[in-house]
PDB file of C-alpha atoms in Angstrom:
ATOM      1  CA  UNK A 201      13.663 -21.315 -15.461  1.00 88.00           C
ATOM      2  CA  UNK A 202      14.991 -24.656 -14.140  1.00 89.00           C
ATOM      3  CA  UNK A 203      14.502 -26.138 -17.484  1.00 89.00           C
ATOM      4  CA  UNK A 204      16.536 -23.272 -19.064  1.00 88.00           C
ATOM      5  CA  UNK A 205      19.209 -23.822 -16.618  1.00 90.00           C
ATOM      6  CA  UNK A 206      19.645 -27.534 -16.732  1.00 92.00           C
ATOM      7  CA  UNK A 207      19.369 -27.828 -20.542  1.00 90.00           C
ATOM      8  CA  UNK A 208      16.008 -29.485 -20.775  1.00 91.00           C
ATOM      9  CA  UNK A 209      14.778 -26.634 -22.855  1.00 89.00           C
ATOM     10  CA  UNK A 210      16.763 -26.010 -25.956  1.00 91.00           C
ATOM     11  CA  UNK A 211      18.386 -22.657 -26.697  1.00 92.00           C
ATOM     12  CA  UNK A 212      16.082 -21.852 -29.646  1.00 92.00           C
ATOM     13  CA  UNK A 213      13.029 -22.074 -27.122  1.00 91.00           C
ATOM     14  CA  UNK A 214      14.544 -19.791 -24.515  1.00 92.00           C
ATOM     15  CA  UNK A 215      13.051 -16.529 -25.785  1.00 92.00           C
ATOM     16  CA  UNK A 216       9.528 -18.193 -25.891  1.00 90.00           C
ATOM     17  CA  UNK A 217       9.989 -19.287 -22.195  1.00 89.00           C
ATOM     18  CA  UNK A 218      11.531 -16.012 -21.089  1.00 91.00           C
ATOM     19  CA  UNK A 219       8.334 -14.202 -22.352  1.00 88.00           C
ATOM     20  CA  UNK A 220       6.180 -16.700 -20.460  1.00 85.00           C
ATOM     21  CA  UNK A 221       8.327 -16.062 -17.143  1.00 87.00           C
ATOM     22  CA  UNK A 222       8.209 -12.112 -17.833  1.00 87.00           C
ATOM     23  CA  UNK A 223       4.456 -12.128 -18.252  1.00 80.00           C
ATOM     24  CA  UNK A 224       4.059 -14.323 -15.106  1.00 82.00           C
ATOM     25  CA  UNK A 225       6.317 -12.086 -13.022  1.00 86.00           C
ATOM     26  CA  UNK A 226       4.524  -8.913 -14.126  1.00 81.00           C
ATOM     27  CA  UNK A 227       1.133 -10.500 -13.111  1.00 76.00           C
ATOM     28  CA  UNK A 228       2.472 -11.715  -9.739  1.00 81.00           C
ATOM     29  CA  UNK A 229       3.835  -8.252  -9.176  1.00 79.00           C
ATOM     30  CA  UNK A 230       0.543  -6.617  -9.872  1.00 73.00           C
ATOM     31  CA  UNK A 231      -1.245  -9.145  -7.516  1.00 75.00           C
ATOM     32  CA  UNK A 232       1.212  -8.519  -4.704  1.00 80.00           C
ATOM     33  CA  UNK A 233       0.910  -4.765  -5.126  1.00 76.00           C
ATOM     34  CA  UNK A 234      -2.837  -4.976  -5.203  1.00 72.00           C
ATOM     35  CA  UNK A 235      -3.018  -7.137  -2.135  1.00 77.00           C
ATOM     36  CA  UNK A 236      -0.766  -4.688  -0.281  1.00 78.00           C
ATOM     37  CA  UNK A 237      -3.105  -1.862  -1.288  1.00 74.00           C
ATOM     38  CA  UNK A 238      -5.958  -3.772  -0.037  1.00 73.00           C
ATOM     39  CA  UNK A 239      -4.254  -4.614   3.340  1.00 75.00           C
ATOM     40  CA  UNK A 240      -3.524  -0.859   3.721  1.00 73.00           C
ATOM     41  CA  UNK A 241      -7.210   0.003   3.122  1.00 68.00           C
ATOM     42  CA  UNK A 242      -8.505  -2.534   5.601  1.00 69.00           C
ATOM     43  CA  UNK A 243      -5.948  -1.549   8.356  1.00 71.00           C
ATOM     44  CA  UNK A 244      -7.029   2.013   7.895  1.00 70.00           C
ATOM     45  CA  UNK A 245      -3.379   2.983   7.261  1.00 68.00           C
ATOM     46  CA  UNK A 246      -4.454   4.552   3.845  1.00 72.00           C
ATOM     47  CA  UNK A 247      -5.919   7.755   4.444  1.00 79.00           C
ATOM     48  CA  UNK A 248      -7.829   9.798   1.949  1.00 84.00           C
ATOM     49  CA  UNK A 249      -6.017  12.954   0.718  1.00 87.00           C
ATOM     50  CA  UNK A 250      -8.923  15.064  -0.206  1.00 92.00           C
ATOM     51  CA  UNK A 251      -8.412  17.795  -2.602  1.00 94.00           C
ATOM     52  CA  UNK A 252     -10.677  19.709  -5.129  1.00 96.00           C
ATOM     53  CA  UNK A 253      -9.974  18.698  -8.770  1.00 96.00           C
ATOM     54  CA  UNK A 254     -11.816  18.586 -12.229  1.00 96.00           C
ATOM     55  CA  UNK A 255     -13.060  14.955 -12.459  1.00 96.00           C
ATOM     56  CA  UNK A 256     -14.150  15.326 -16.095  1.00 96.00           C
ATOM     57  CA  UNK A 257     -10.504  16.217 -17.006  1.00 95.00           C
ATOM     58  CA  UNK A 258      -9.146  13.297 -14.999  1.00 95.00           C
ATOM     59  CA  UNK A 259     -11.578  11.074 -16.832  1.00 96.00           C
ATOM     60  CA  UNK A 260     -10.398  12.163 -20.229  1.00 95.00           C
ATOM     61  CA  UNK A 261      -6.894  11.737 -19.160  1.00 94.00           C
ATOM     62  CA  UNK A 262      -7.442   8.224 -18.107  1.00 94.00           C
ATOM     63  CA  UNK A 263      -9.442   7.453 -21.199  1.00 94.00           C
ATOM     64  CA  UNK A 264      -6.509   8.747 -23.369  1.00 92.00           C
ATOM     65  CA  UNK A 265      -4.048   6.253 -21.788  1.00 91.00           C
ATOM     66  CA  UNK A 266      -6.051   3.418 -23.365  1.00 93.00           C
ATOM     67  CA  UNK A 267      -5.862   5.159 -26.761  1.00 92.00           C
ATOM     68  CA  UNK A 268      -3.750   2.435 -28.334  1.00 92.00           C
ATOM     69  CA  UNK A 269      -5.945  -0.413 -27.160  1.00 93.00           C
ATOM     70  CA  UNK A 270      -9.123   1.524 -28.298  1.00 94.00           C
ATOM     71  CA  UNK A 271      -7.671   2.020 -31.685  1.00 94.00           C
ATOM     72  CA  UNK A 272      -6.477  -1.668 -31.945  1.00 94.00           C
ATOM     73  CA  UNK A 273     -10.059  -2.876 -31.236  1.00 95.00           C
ATOM     74  CA  UNK A 274     -11.568  -0.002 -33.432  1.00 96.00           C
ATOM     75  CA  UNK A 275     -13.841   0.867 -30.534  1.00 96.00           C
ATOM     76  CA  UNK A 276     -16.129   3.913 -30.581  1.00 95.00           C
ATOM     77  CA  UNK A 277     -16.131   6.379 -27.768  1.00 95.00           C
ATOM     78  CA  UNK A 278     -18.788   8.690 -26.577  1.00 95.00           C
ATOM     79  CA  UNK A 279     -17.932  11.308 -23.733  1.00 95.00           C
ATOM     80  CA  UNK A 280     -20.999  13.020 -22.610  1.00 92.00           C
ATOM     81  CA  UNK A 281     -20.271  15.999 -20.337  1.00 91.00           C
ATOM     82  CA  UNK A 282     -22.080  19.068 -20.684  1.00 87.00           C
ATOM     83  CA  UNK A 283     -20.024  21.098 -18.299  1.00 90.00           C
ATOM     84  CA  UNK A 284     -16.772  20.123 -16.509  1.00 92.00           C
ATOM     85  CA  UNK A 285     -17.514  18.895 -13.079  1.00 94.00           C
ATOM     86  CA  UNK A 286     -15.106  19.484  -9.799  1.00 95.00           C
ATOM     87  CA  UNK A 287     -15.211  17.097  -6.953  1.00 96.00           C
ATOM     88  CA  UNK A 288     -13.843  16.974  -3.520  1.00 95.00           C
ATOM     89  CA  UNK A 289     -12.055  13.634  -3.248  1.00 95.00           C
ATOM     90  CA  UNK A 290      -8.770  11.655  -3.210  1.00 92.00           C
ATOM     91  CA  UNK A 291      -7.457  12.147  -6.734  1.00 92.00           C
ATOM     92  CA  UNK A 292      -5.348   8.991  -6.635  1.00 88.00           C
ATOM     93  CA  UNK A 293      -8.244   6.914  -5.471  1.00 90.00           C
ATOM     94  CA  UNK A 294     -10.615   8.376  -8.127  1.00 94.00           C
ATOM     95  CA  UNK A 295      -7.920   7.869 -10.730  1.00 93.00           C
ATOM     96  CA  UNK A 296      -7.709   4.146  -9.661  1.00 90.00           C
ATOM     97  CA  UNK A 297     -11.640   3.773  -9.901  1.00 94.00           C
ATOM     98  CA  UNK A 298     -11.696   5.455 -13.315  1.00 96.00           C
ATOM     99  CA  UNK A 299      -8.729   3.345 -14.607  1.00 93.00           C
ATOM    100  CA  UNK A 300     -10.040   0.116 -13.426  1.00 93.00           C
ATOM    101  CA  UNK A 301     -13.518   0.569 -14.749  1.00 96.00           C
ATOM    102  CA  UNK A 302     -12.219   1.810 -18.189  1.00 96.00           C
ATOM    103  CA  UNK A 303      -9.899  -0.941 -18.258  1.00 94.00           C
ATOM    104  CA  UNK A 304     -12.684  -3.442 -17.907  1.00 92.00           C
ATOM    105  CA  UNK A 305     -14.738  -1.575 -20.385  1.00 95.00           C
ATOM    106  CA  UNK A 306     -11.899  -1.734 -23.100  1.00 95.00           C
ATOM    107  CA  UNK A 307     -11.265  -5.445 -22.269  1.00 92.00           C
ATOM    108  CA  UNK A 308     -14.788  -6.622 -22.471  1.00 92.00           C
ATOM    109  CA  UNK A 309     -16.067  -4.477 -25.529  1.00 94.00           C
ATOM    110  CA  UNK A 310     -15.927  -6.476 -28.811  1.00 94.00           C
ATOM    111  CA  UNK A 311     -14.367  -4.911 -31.768  1.00 95.00           C
ATOM    112  CA  UNK A 312     -16.167  -2.049 -33.276  1.00 95.00           C
ATOM    113  CA  UNK A 313     -18.140  -1.768 -29.923  1.00 95.00           C
ATOM    114  CA  UNK A 314     -19.102   1.479 -28.028  1.00 96.00           C
ATOM    115  CA  UNK A 315     -17.890   2.844 -24.705  1.00 97.00           C
ATOM    116  CA  UNK A 316     -19.822   5.726 -23.139  1.00 96.00           C
ATOM    117  CA  UNK A 317     -18.512   7.965 -20.386  1.00 97.00           C
ATOM    118  CA  UNK A 318     -21.124  10.235 -18.758  1.00 96.00           C
ATOM    119  CA  UNK A 319     -20.546  12.883 -16.068  1.00 97.00           C
ATOM    120  CA  UNK A 320     -23.257  15.065 -14.681  1.00 95.00           C
ATOM    121  CA  UNK A 321     -24.123  16.962 -11.470  1.00 93.00           C
ATOM    122  CA  UNK A 322     -27.307  15.760  -9.783  1.00 91.00           C
ATOM    123  CA  UNK A 323     -28.593  15.874  -6.241  1.00 86.00           C
ATOM    124  CA  UNK A 324     -25.482  17.854  -5.069  1.00 89.00           C
ATOM    125  CA  UNK A 325     -23.162  15.152  -6.228  1.00 95.00           C
ATOM    126  CA  UNK A 326     -21.080  14.290  -9.245  1.00 96.00           C
ATOM    127  CA  UNK A 327     -22.399  11.056 -11.066  1.00 97.00           C
ATOM    128  CA  UNK A 328     -19.978   9.256 -13.315  1.00 97.00           C
ATOM    129  CA  UNK A 329     -21.250   6.420 -15.568  1.00 97.00           C
ATOM    130  CA  UNK A 330     -19.046   4.016 -17.693  1.00 97.00           C
ATOM    131  CA  UNK A 331     -20.991   1.812 -20.099  1.00 96.00           C
ATOM    132  CA  UNK A 332     -19.818  -0.660 -22.649  1.00 96.00           C
ATOM    133  CA  UNK A 333     -21.501  -2.837 -25.259  1.00 96.00           C
ATOM    134  CA  UNK A 334     -20.813  -6.492 -25.146  1.00 92.00           C
ATOM    135  CA  UNK A 335     -21.806  -9.815 -23.682  1.00 89.00           C
ATOM    136  CA  UNK A 336     -22.927  -8.269 -20.337  1.00 87.00           C
ATOM    137  CA  UNK A 337     -23.015  -9.841 -16.966  1.00 86.00           C
ATOM    138  CA  UNK A 338     -25.329 -12.674 -16.220  1.00 86.00           C
ATOM    139  CA  UNK A 339     -28.124 -11.591 -13.750  1.00 87.00           C
ATOM    140  CA  UNK A 340     -27.095 -14.279 -11.170  1.00 85.00           C
ATOM    141  CA  UNK A 341     -23.605 -13.042 -11.157  1.00 87.00           C
ATOM    142  CA  UNK A 342     -24.184  -9.333 -10.543  1.00 83.00           C
ATOM    143  CA  UNK A 343     -24.362  -9.620  -6.762  1.00 85.00           C
ATOM    144  CA  UNK A 344     -20.889 -10.975  -6.597  1.00 84.00           C
ATOM    145  CA  UNK A 345     -18.853  -8.767  -9.010  1.00 83.00           C
ATOM    146  CA  UNK A 346     -17.444  -6.414  -6.197  1.00 81.00           C
ATOM    147  CA  UNK A 347     -16.311  -9.507  -4.084  1.00 79.00           C
ATOM    148  CA  UNK A 348     -12.663 -10.155  -3.637  1.00 72.00           C
ATOM    149  CA  UNK A 349     -11.123 -12.671  -6.141  1.00 67.00           C
ATOM    150  CA  UNK A 350     -14.472 -13.049  -7.841  1.00 63.00           C
ATOM    151  CA  UNK A 351     -14.213 -13.718 -11.641  1.00 64.00           C
ATOM    152  CA  UNK A 352     -17.096 -14.756 -13.614  1.00 60.00           C
ATOM    153  CA  UNK A 353     -16.892 -17.483 -16.058  1.00 56.00           C
ATOM    154  CA  UNK A 354     -17.009 -14.986 -18.840  1.00 57.00           C
ATOM    155  CA  UNK A 355     -14.223 -12.758 -17.732  1.00 51.00           C
ATOM    156  CA  UNK A 356     -12.057 -15.927 -17.045  1.00 47.00           C
ATOM    157  CA  UNK A 357     -12.263 -16.605 -20.707  1.00 50.00           C
ATOM    158  CA  UNK A 358     -11.656 -12.986 -21.748  1.00 53.00           C
ATOM    159  CA  UNK A 359      -9.217 -11.649 -19.187  1.00 55.00           C
ATOM    160  CA  UNK A 360      -6.185 -13.995 -18.672  1.00 52.00           C
ATOM    161  CA  UNK A 361      -4.227 -11.272 -16.675  1.00 55.00           C
ATOM    162  CA  UNK A 362      -6.808  -9.999 -14.203  1.00 57.00           C
ATOM    163  CA  UNK A 363      -6.513 -11.066 -10.409  1.00 62.00           C
ATOM    164  CA  UNK A 364     -10.224 -10.643  -9.688  1.00 72.00           C
ATOM    165  CA  UNK A 365      -9.511  -7.669  -7.397  1.00 81.00           C
ATOM    166  CA  UNK A 366     -10.170  -4.659  -9.541  1.00 83.00           C
ATOM    167  CA  UNK A 367     -13.862  -4.194  -8.757  1.00 91.00           C
ATOM    168  CA  UNK A 368     -13.286  -4.893  -5.116  1.00 89.00           C
ATOM    169  CA  UNK A 369     -10.656  -2.070  -5.077  1.00 87.00           C
ATOM    170  CA  UNK A 370     -13.139   0.280  -7.043  1.00 92.00           C
ATOM    171  CA  UNK A 371     -15.856  -0.402  -4.374  1.00 92.00           C
ATOM    172  CA  UNK A 372     -13.555   0.110  -1.537  1.00 89.00           C
ATOM    173  CA  UNK A 373     -12.266   3.444  -2.840  1.00 90.00           C
ATOM    174  CA  UNK A 374     -15.769   4.744  -3.529  1.00 93.00           C
ATOM    175  CA  UNK A 375     -17.010   3.568  -0.109  1.00 90.00           C
ATOM    176  CA  UNK A 376     -14.171   5.294   1.564  1.00 89.00           C
ATOM    177  CA  UNK A 377     -15.603   8.546   0.407  1.00 91.00           C
ATOM    178  CA  UNK A 378     -19.037   7.721   1.791  1.00 92.00           C
ATOM    179  CA  UNK A 379     -20.306   7.025  -1.710  1.00 95.00           C
ATOM    180  CA  UNK A 380     -21.981   4.109  -3.508  1.00 94.00           C
ATOM    181  CA  UNK A 381     -21.231   2.231  -6.842  1.00 95.00           C
ATOM    182  CA  UNK A 382     -23.745   0.213  -8.725  1.00 94.00           C
ATOM    183  CA  UNK A 383     -23.698  -2.020 -11.671  1.00 94.00           C
ATOM    184  CA  UNK A 384     -26.470  -2.864 -14.144  1.00 94.00           C
ATOM    185  CA  UNK A 385     -26.192  -5.117 -17.312  1.00 91.00           C
ATOM    186  CA  UNK A 386     -28.155  -6.809 -19.858  1.00 91.00           C
ATOM    187  CA  UNK A 387     -26.672  -9.939 -21.361  1.00 88.00           C
ATOM    188  CA  UNK A 388     -25.527  -9.543 -25.010  1.00 90.00           C
ATOM    189  CA  UNK A 389     -26.161  -5.919 -24.823  1.00 92.00           C
ATOM    190  CA  UNK A 390     -24.374  -3.711 -22.303  1.00 94.00           C
ATOM    191  CA  UNK A 391     -22.870  -3.397 -18.781  1.00 94.00           C
ATOM    192  CA  UNK A 392     -22.721  -0.029 -16.927  1.00 96.00           C
ATOM    193  CA  UNK A 393     -21.181   1.019 -13.808  1.00 97.00           C
ATOM    194  CA  UNK A 394     -22.256   4.311 -11.998  1.00 97.00           C
ATOM    195  CA  UNK A 395     -20.769   5.831  -8.990  1.00 97.00           C
ATOM    196  CA  UNK A 396     -21.015   9.203  -7.185  1.00 96.00           C
ATOM    197  CA  UNK A 397     -18.630  11.654  -5.722  1.00 96.00           C
ATOM    198  CA  UNK A 398     -19.105  14.810  -3.521  1.00 95.00           C
ATOM    199  CA  UNK A 399     -18.980  17.917  -5.546  1.00 94.00           C
TER     200      UNK A 399
END
């Protein structure tokens, strides 16, 4: 900005640098909003608004929001859901969990790869699995992936816009429901996240 104002950057390069500035402002805005969200969670200020809703339909809606990115990468999608499943949970929190996990799946699946979403009832809970083919997560990094600001070397190269807070928020939201989330991965094959919600 200073370079544009003082004339160091010539007018023909203004658009290029304004795009850089715009991208960075959006990234910082996401970071600040995410940090505020985490602060509300940790202080107990954010209370769950428990309602009954169709989590299968919610997962379909979130998946559709990535339609353009999925088409651009020619990704294959499998949605396995024998019957729609209703849960008793905070819809906004669950939306955020599904969005963050699917966003990661789309980002880290190579062209023509496969993303699988599975939803089933088991042991009086709804179980949701999101799996993607790709590089996977190295075994020694798996224990750290839900930590705040943690980004693996692999994701640093592939995801320039992330803050390292997405999975931390996912875990916090799931844990606030008294439920758990796990991740398993095999290098150069797949990564799969699984979490439960109360029916």
